[in-house]
mmCIF file of C-alpha atoms in Angstrom:
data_model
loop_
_atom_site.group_PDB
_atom_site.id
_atom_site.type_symbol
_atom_site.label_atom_id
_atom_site.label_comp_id
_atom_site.label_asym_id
_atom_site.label_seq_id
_atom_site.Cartn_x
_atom_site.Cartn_y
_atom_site.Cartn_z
ATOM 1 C CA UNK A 1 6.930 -18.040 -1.487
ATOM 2 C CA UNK A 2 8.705 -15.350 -3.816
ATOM 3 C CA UNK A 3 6.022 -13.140 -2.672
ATOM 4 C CA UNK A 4 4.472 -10.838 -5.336
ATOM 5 C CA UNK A 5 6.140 -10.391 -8.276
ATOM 6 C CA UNK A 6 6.070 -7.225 -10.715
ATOM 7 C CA UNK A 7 7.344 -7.270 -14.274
ATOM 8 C CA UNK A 8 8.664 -4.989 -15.434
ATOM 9 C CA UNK A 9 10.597 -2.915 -12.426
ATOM 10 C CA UNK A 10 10.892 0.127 -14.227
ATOM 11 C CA UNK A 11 9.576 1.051 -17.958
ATOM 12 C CA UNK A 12 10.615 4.259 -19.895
ATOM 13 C CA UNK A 13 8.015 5.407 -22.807
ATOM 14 C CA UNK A 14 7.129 7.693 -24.976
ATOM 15 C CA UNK A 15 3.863 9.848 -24.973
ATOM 16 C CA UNK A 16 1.340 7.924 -26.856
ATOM 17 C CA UNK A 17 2.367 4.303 -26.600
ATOM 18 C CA UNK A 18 0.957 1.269 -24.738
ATOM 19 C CA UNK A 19 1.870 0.488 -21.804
ATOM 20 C CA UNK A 20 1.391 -2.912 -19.990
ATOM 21 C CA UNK A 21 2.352 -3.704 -16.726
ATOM 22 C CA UNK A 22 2.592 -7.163 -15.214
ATOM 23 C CA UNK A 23 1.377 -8.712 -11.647
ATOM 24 C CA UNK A 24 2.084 -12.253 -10.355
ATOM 25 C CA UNK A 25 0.012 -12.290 -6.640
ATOM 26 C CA UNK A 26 1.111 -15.045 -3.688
ATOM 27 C CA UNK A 27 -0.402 -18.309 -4.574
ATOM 28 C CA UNK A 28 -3.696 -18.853 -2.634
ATOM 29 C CA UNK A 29 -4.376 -15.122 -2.601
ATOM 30 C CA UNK A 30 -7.606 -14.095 -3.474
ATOM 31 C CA UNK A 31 -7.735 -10.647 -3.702
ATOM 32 C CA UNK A 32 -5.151 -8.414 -6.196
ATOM 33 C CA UNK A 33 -4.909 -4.697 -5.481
ATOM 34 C CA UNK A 34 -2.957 -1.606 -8.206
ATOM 35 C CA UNK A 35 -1.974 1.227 -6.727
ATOM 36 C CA UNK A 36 -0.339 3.935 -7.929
ATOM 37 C CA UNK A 37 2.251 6.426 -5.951
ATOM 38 C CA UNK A 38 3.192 9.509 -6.786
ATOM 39 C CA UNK A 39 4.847 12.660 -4.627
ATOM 40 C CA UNK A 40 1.870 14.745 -4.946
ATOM 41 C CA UNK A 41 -1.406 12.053 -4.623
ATOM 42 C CA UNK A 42 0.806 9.634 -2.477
ATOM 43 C CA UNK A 43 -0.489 6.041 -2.836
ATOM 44 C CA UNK A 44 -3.980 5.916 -4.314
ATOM 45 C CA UNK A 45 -5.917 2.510 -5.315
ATOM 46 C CA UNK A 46 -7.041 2.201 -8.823
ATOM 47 C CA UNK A 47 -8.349 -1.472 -9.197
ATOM 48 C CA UNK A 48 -9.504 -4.534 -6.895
ATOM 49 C CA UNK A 49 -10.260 -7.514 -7.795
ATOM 50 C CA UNK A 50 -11.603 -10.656 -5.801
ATOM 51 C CA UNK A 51 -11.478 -14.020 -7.280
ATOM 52 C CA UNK A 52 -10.035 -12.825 -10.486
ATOM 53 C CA UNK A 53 -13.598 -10.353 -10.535
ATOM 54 C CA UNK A 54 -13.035 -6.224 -10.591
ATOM 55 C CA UNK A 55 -14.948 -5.004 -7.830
ATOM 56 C CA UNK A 56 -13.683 -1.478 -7.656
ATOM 57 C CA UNK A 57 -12.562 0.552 -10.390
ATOM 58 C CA UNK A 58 -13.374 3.827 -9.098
ATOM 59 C CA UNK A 59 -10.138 5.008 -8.802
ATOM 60 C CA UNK A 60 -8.900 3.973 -12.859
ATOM 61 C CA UNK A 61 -8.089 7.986 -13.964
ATOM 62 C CA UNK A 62 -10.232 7.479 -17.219
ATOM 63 C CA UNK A 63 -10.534 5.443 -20.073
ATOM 64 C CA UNK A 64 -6.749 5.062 -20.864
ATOM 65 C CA UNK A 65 -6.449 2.871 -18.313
ATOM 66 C CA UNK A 66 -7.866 -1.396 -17.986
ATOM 67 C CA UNK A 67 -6.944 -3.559 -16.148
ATOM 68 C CA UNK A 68 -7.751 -8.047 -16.279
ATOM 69 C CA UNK A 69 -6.991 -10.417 -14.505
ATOM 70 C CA UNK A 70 -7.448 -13.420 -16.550
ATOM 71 C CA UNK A 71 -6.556 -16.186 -13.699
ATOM 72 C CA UNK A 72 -5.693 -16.345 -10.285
ATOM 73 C CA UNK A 73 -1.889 -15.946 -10.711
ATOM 74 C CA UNK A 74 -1.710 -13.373 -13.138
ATOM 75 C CA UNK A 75 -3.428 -9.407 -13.540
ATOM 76 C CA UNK A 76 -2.220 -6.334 -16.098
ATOM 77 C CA UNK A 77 -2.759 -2.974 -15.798
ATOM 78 C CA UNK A 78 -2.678 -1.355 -19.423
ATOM 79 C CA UNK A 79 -2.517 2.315 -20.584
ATOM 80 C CA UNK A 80 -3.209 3.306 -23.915
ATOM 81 C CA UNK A 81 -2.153 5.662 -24.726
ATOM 82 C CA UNK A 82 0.567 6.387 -22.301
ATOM 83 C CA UNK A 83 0.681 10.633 -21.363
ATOM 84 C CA UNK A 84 3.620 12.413 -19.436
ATOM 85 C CA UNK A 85 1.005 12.734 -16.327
ATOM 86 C CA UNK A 86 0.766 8.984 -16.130
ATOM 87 C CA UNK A 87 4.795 8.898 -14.958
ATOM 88 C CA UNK A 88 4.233 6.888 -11.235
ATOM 89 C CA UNK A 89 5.321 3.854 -9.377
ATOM 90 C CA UNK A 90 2.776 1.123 -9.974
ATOM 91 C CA UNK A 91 2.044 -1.213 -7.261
ATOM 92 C CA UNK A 92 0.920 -4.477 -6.981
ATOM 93 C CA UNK A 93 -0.706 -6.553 -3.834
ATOM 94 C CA UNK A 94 -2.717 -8.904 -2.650
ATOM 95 C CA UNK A 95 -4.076 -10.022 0.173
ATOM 96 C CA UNK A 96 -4.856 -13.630 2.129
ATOM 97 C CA UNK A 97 -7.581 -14.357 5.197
ATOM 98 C CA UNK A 98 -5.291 -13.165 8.409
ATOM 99 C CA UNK A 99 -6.522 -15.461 11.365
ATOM 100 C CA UNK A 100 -10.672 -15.132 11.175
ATOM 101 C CA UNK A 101 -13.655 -13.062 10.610
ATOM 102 C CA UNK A 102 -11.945 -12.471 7.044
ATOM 103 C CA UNK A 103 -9.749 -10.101 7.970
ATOM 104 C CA UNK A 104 -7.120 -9.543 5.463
ATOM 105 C CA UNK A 105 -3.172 -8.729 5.236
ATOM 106 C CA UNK A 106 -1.890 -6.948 2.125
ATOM 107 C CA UNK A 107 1.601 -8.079 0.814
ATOM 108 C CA UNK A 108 3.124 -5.468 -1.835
ATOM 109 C CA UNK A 109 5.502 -6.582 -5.361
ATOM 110 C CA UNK A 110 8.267 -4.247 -5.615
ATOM 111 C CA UNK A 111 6.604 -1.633 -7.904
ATOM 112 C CA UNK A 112 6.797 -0.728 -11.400
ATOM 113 C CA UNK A 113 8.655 2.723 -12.270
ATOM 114 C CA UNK A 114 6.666 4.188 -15.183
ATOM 115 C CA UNK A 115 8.083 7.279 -17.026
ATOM 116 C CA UNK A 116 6.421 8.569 -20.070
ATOM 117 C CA UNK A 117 8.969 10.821 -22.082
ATOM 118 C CA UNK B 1 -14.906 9.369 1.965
ATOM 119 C CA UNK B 2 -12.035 7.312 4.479
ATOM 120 C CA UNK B 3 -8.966 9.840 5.248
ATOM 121 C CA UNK B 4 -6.477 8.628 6.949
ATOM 122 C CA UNK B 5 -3.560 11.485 8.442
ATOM 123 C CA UNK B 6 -0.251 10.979 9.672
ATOM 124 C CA UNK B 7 1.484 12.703 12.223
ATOM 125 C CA UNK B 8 4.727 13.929 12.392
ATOM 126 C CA UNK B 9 5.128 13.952 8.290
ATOM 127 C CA UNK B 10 9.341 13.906 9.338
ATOM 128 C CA UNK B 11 11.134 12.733 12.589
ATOM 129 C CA UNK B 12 14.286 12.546 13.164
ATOM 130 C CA UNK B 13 15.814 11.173 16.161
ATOM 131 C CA UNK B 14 19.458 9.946 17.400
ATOM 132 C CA UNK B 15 20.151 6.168 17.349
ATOM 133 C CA UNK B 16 18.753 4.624 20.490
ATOM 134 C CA UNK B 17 15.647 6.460 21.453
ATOM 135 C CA UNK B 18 12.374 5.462 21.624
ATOM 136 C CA UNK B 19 9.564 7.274 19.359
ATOM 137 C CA UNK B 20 6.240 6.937 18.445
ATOM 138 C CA UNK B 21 4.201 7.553 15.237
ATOM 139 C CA UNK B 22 0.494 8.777 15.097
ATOM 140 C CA UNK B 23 -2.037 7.422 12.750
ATOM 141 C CA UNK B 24 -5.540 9.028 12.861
ATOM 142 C CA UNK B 25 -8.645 7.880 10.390
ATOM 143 C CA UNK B 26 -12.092 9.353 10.375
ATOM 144 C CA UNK B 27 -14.208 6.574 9.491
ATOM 145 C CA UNK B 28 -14.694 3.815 12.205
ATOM 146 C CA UNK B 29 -16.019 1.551 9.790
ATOM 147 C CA UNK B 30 -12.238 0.613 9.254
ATOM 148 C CA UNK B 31 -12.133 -3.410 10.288
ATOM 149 C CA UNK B 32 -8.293 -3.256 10.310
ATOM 150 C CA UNK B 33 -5.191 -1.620 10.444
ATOM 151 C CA UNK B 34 -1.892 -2.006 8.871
ATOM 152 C CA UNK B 35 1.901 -0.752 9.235
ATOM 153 C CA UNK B 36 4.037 -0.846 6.236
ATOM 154 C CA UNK B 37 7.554 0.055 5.856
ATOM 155 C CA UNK B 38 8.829 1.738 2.709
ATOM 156 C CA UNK B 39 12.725 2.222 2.112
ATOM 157 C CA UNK B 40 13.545 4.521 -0.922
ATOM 158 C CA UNK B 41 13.029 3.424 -4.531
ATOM 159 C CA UNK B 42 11.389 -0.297 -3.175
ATOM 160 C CA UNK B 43 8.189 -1.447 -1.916
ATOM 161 C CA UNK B 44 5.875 -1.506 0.952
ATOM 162 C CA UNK B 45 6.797 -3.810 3.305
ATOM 163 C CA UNK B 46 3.977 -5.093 5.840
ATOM 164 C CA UNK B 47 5.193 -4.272 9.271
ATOM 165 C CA UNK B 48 2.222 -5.486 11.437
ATOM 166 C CA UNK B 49 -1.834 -5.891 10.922
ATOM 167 C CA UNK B 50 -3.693 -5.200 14.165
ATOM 168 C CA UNK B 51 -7.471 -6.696 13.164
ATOM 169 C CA UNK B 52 -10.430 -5.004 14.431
ATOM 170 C CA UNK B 53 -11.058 -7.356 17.413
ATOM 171 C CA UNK B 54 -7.754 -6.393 18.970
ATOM 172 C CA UNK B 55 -5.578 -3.318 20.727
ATOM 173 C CA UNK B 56 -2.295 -3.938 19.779
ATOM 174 C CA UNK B 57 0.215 -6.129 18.051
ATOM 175 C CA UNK B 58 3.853 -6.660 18.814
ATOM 176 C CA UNK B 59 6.731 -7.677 16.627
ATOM 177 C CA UNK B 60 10.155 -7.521 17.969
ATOM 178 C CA UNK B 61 10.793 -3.451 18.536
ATOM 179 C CA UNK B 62 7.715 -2.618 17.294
ATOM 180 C CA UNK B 63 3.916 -2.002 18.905
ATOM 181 C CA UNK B 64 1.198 -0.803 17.284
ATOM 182 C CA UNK B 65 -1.775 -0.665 18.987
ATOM 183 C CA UNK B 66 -5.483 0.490 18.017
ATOM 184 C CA UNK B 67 -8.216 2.841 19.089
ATOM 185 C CA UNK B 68 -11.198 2.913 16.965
ATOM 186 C CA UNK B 69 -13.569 4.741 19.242
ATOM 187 C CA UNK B 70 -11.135 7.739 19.159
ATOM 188 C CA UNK B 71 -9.765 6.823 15.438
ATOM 189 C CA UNK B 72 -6.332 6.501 16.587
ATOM 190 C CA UNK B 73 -3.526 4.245 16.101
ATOM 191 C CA UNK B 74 0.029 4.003 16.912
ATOM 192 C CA UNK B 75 3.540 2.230 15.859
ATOM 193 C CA UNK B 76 6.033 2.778 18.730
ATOM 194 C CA UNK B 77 9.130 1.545 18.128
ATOM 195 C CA UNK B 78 12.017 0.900 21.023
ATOM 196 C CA UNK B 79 15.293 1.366 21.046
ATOM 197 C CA UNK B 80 15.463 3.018 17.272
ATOM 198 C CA UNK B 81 18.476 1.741 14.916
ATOM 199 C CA UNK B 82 19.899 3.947 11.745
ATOM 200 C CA UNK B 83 18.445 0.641 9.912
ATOM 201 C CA UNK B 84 15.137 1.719 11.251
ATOM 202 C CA UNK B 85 15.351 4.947 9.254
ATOM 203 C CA UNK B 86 12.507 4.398 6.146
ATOM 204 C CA UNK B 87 9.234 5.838 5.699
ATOM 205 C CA UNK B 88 5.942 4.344 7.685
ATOM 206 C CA UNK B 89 3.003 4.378 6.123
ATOM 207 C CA UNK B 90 -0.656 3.387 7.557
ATOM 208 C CA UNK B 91 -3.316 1.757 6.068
ATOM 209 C CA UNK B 92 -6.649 1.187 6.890
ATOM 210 C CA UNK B 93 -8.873 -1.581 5.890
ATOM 211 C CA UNK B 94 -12.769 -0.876 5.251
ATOM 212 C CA UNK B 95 -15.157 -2.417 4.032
ATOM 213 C CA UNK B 96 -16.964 -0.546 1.269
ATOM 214 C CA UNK B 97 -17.650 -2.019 -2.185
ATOM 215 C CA UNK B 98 -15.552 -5.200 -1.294
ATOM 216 C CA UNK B 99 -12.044 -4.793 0.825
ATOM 217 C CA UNK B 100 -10.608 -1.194 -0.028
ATOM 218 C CA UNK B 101 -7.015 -0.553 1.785
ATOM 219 C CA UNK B 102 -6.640 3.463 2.286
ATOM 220 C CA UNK B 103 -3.114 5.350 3.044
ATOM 221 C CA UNK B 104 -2.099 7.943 4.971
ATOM 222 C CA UNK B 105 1.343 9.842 3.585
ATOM 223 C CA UNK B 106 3.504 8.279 5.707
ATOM 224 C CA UNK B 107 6.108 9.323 8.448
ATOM 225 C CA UNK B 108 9.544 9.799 7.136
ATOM 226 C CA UNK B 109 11.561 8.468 10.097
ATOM 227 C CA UNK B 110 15.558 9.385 10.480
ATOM 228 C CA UNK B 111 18.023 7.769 12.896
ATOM 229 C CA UNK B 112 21.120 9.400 13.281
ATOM 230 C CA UNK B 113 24.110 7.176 14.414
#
């Protein structure tokens, strides 16, 4: 498996435009995870979804951020519109059942490297 | 609210020792926890996942083992290479509103040759 995939790997933007960034999970993974990183806040979780459902979206920053996940190989993660603060690696992951009880592994794409000029 | 701490934040050690890495979380109601690897500018890669029914994993060079009554984990890794040198970062899986991974800030490790 190519494992997860991220498009694009790094996206330079001015203050005020869209932004859409692009998440292909492992095939068979049900779960999809965005995180963002940053020197200050370190990795934090924005978005998880299970079975292409959001179940958590406490940690979206506000309203300038959605994500979707229309189908079981593919999720965004959108900002509109894009601010300087917003400049982060974006992470994608997602997770398969790890032996039983449903305990879970988390595999990680490569990362998206947002700047917003 | 899940925090999980790591401990030292920097190491840096000459090629061939052996070293450990602390990992502490205050919940116990984590089921799971994960090592990841991080080399600058790239992603997380997933070291090892020691589930909640077990005390350690091993993987080559690398042990990690679990404590949950003390909130404790561990990644020792043996006979340390300059390729060893990344960042390793904790996670640890609970189950709130549906899976929820939390990280601690990572151990940035050094071997010297």
């Amino acid at each position: 498996d190519a494992g997860v995939i991220q498009s694009p790997r790094h996206e330079v933007t001015e203050m005020g435009q869209e932004v859409t960034l692009r998440c292909k999970p492992i095939s068979g993974h049900n779960s999809l995870f965005w995180y963002r990183q940053t020197m200050m806040r370190g990795l934090e979780l924005l978005i998880y979804f299970n079975n292409n459902v959001p179940i958590d979206d406490s940690g979206m920053p506000e309203d300038r951020f959605s994500a979707k996940m229309p189908n079981a190989s593919f999720s965004t993660l959108k900002i509109q519109p894009s601010e300087p603060r917003d400049s982060a690696v974006y992470f994608c992951a997602s997770t398969r059942e790890h032996g039983t009880g449903g305990s879970t592994e988390a595999f990680f794409g490569q990362g998206t490297r947002l700047t917003v000029v | 609210k899940q925090e999980v701490t790591q401990i030292p934040a920097a190491l840096s050690v000459p090629e061939g020792e052996n070293l450990v890495l602390n990992c502490s979380f205050t919940d116990s109601a984590i089921y799971n926890l994960q090592w990841f690897r991080q080399d600058p500018g790239k992603g997380l890669t997933s070291l090892l996942l020691i589930q909640s029914s077990q005390r350690e994993q091993t993987s080559g060079r690398l042990n990690a083992s679990l404590d949950k009554s003390s909130g404790r984990s561990t990644l020792y890794i043996a006979a340390s290479q300059p390729g060893d040198s990344a960042t390793y970062l904790c996670a640890g899986w609970e189950e709130t509103s549906g899976s929820r991974l939390t990280f601690g800030e990572g151990t940035q490790l050094t071997v010297n040759p």
